[in-house]
């Protein structure tokens, strides 16, 4: 109903604006491409070490008075 009509009118208005300002839209488009190229070059791409061993390490903290058997019983099955 009304929402669809409002969306169509908004689209028509924005389309007319873009078609009347093609040079500005072109400059913004080329600037966006240039910015993306610059960001691709500037942002470091090393999120992981170059020699990833595939090992994930973590730690477990428990009360000092707990026994090893009690600790093993408290761990999820995947961590045993």
CSV table of C-alpha atoms in Angstrom, one decimal:
chain,number,residue,atom,x,y,z
A,1,UNK,CA,0.0,0.0,0.0
A,2,UNK,CA,1.3,3.3,1.1
A,3,UNK,CA,4.7,2.1,2.0
A,4,UNK,CA,5.3,0.8,-1.5
A,5,UNK,CA,4.1,4.0,-3.0
A,6,UNK,CA,6.4,6.0,-0.8
A,7,UNK,CA,9.3,3.8,-1.7
A,8,UNK,CA,8.6,4.2,-5.4
A,9,UNK,CA,8.3,7.9,-5.1
A,10,UNK,CA,11.5,8.1,-3.2
A,11,UNK,CA,13.3,6.0,-5.8
A,12,UNK,CA,11.9,8.1,-8.6
A,13,UNK,CA,13.1,11.3,-6.9
A,14,UNK,CA,16.6,10.0,-6.2
A,15,UNK,CA,16.8,8.6,-9.8
A,16,UNK,CA,15.9,11.9,-11.3
A,17,UNK,CA,18.5,13.6,-9.0
A,18,UNK,CA,21.2,11.2,-10.1
A,19,UNK,CA,20.4,11.6,-13.8
A,20,UNK,CA,20.5,15.4,-13.4
A,21,UNK,CA,23.9,15.2,-11.7
A,22,UNK,CA,25.8,12.6,-13.7
A,23,UNK,CA,29.2,14.3,-13.5
A,24,UNK,CA,29.1,14.5,-9.7
A,25,UNK,CA,27.9,10.9,-9.4
A,26,UNK,CA,30.7,9.9,-11.8
A,27,UNK,CA,33.4,11.7,-9.7
A,28,UNK,CA,32.0,10.2,-6.5
A,29,UNK,CA,32.0,6.7,-8.1
A,30,UNK,CA,35.6,7.1,-9.3
A,31,UNK,CA,36.7,8.5,-6.0
A,32,UNK,CA,35.1,5.5,-4.2
A,33,UNK,CA,37.1,3.1,-6.4
A,34,UNK,CA,40.3,5.1,-5.8
A,35,UNK,CA,39.7,5.0,-2.1
A,36,UNK,CA,39.1,1.3,-2.1
A,37,UNK,CA,42.4,0.7,-4.0
A,38,UNK,CA,44.2,2.9,-1.5
A,39,UNK,CA,42.7,1.1,1.4
A,40,UNK,CA,43.6,-2.3,-0.1
A,41,UNK,CA,47.2,-1.1,-0.3
A,42,UNK,CA,47.4,0.7,3.0
A,43,UNK,CA,45.6,-1.8,5.4
A,44,UNK,CA,47.9,-4.6,6.6
A,45,UNK,CA,46.9,-8.0,5.4
A,46,UNK,CA,48.6,-10.1,8.0
A,47,UNK,CA,45.8,-11.1,10.4
A,48,UNK,CA,47.4,-14.4,11.1
A,49,UNK,CA,51.1,-15.2,11.5
A,50,UNK,CA,52.8,-16.2,8.3
A,51,UNK,CA,53.5,-19.7,9.7
A,52,UNK,CA,50.2,-20.7,11.2
A,53,UNK,CA,50.7,-24.0,13.0
A,54,UNK,CA,47.0,-24.7,13.4
A,55,UNK,CA,47.2,-25.0,17.2
A,56,UNK,CA,44.8,-23.2,19.5
A,57,UNK,CA,46.0,-22.8,23.1
A,58,UNK,CA,44.1,-21.7,26.1
A,59,UNK,CA,44.2,-21.9,29.9
A,60,UNK,CA,42.1,-23.2,32.7
A,61,UNK,CA,41.9,-21.7,36.2
A,62,UNK,CA,40.4,-23.5,39.1
A,63,UNK,CA,40.6,-23.4,42.9
A,64,UNK,CA,43.8,-24.7,44.2
A,65,UNK,CA,42.1,-27.2,46.4
A,66,UNK,CA,40.3,-29.0,43.6
A,67,UNK,CA,41.6,-32.5,42.7
A,68,UNK,CA,42.6,-33.4,39.1
A,69,UNK,CA,39.7,-35.9,39.0
A,70,UNK,CA,37.2,-33.3,40.0
A,71,UNK,CA,38.6,-30.8,37.5
A,72,UNK,CA,38.4,-33.4,34.7
A,73,UNK,CA,34.8,-34.0,35.7
A,74,UNK,CA,34.0,-30.3,35.5
A,75,UNK,CA,35.4,-29.9,32.0
A,76,UNK,CA,33.3,-30.1,28.9
A,77,UNK,CA,33.8,-33.3,26.9
A,78,UNK,CA,35.7,-31.6,24.1
A,79,UNK,CA,38.4,-30.3,26.5
A,80,UNK,CA,39.3,-33.6,28.1
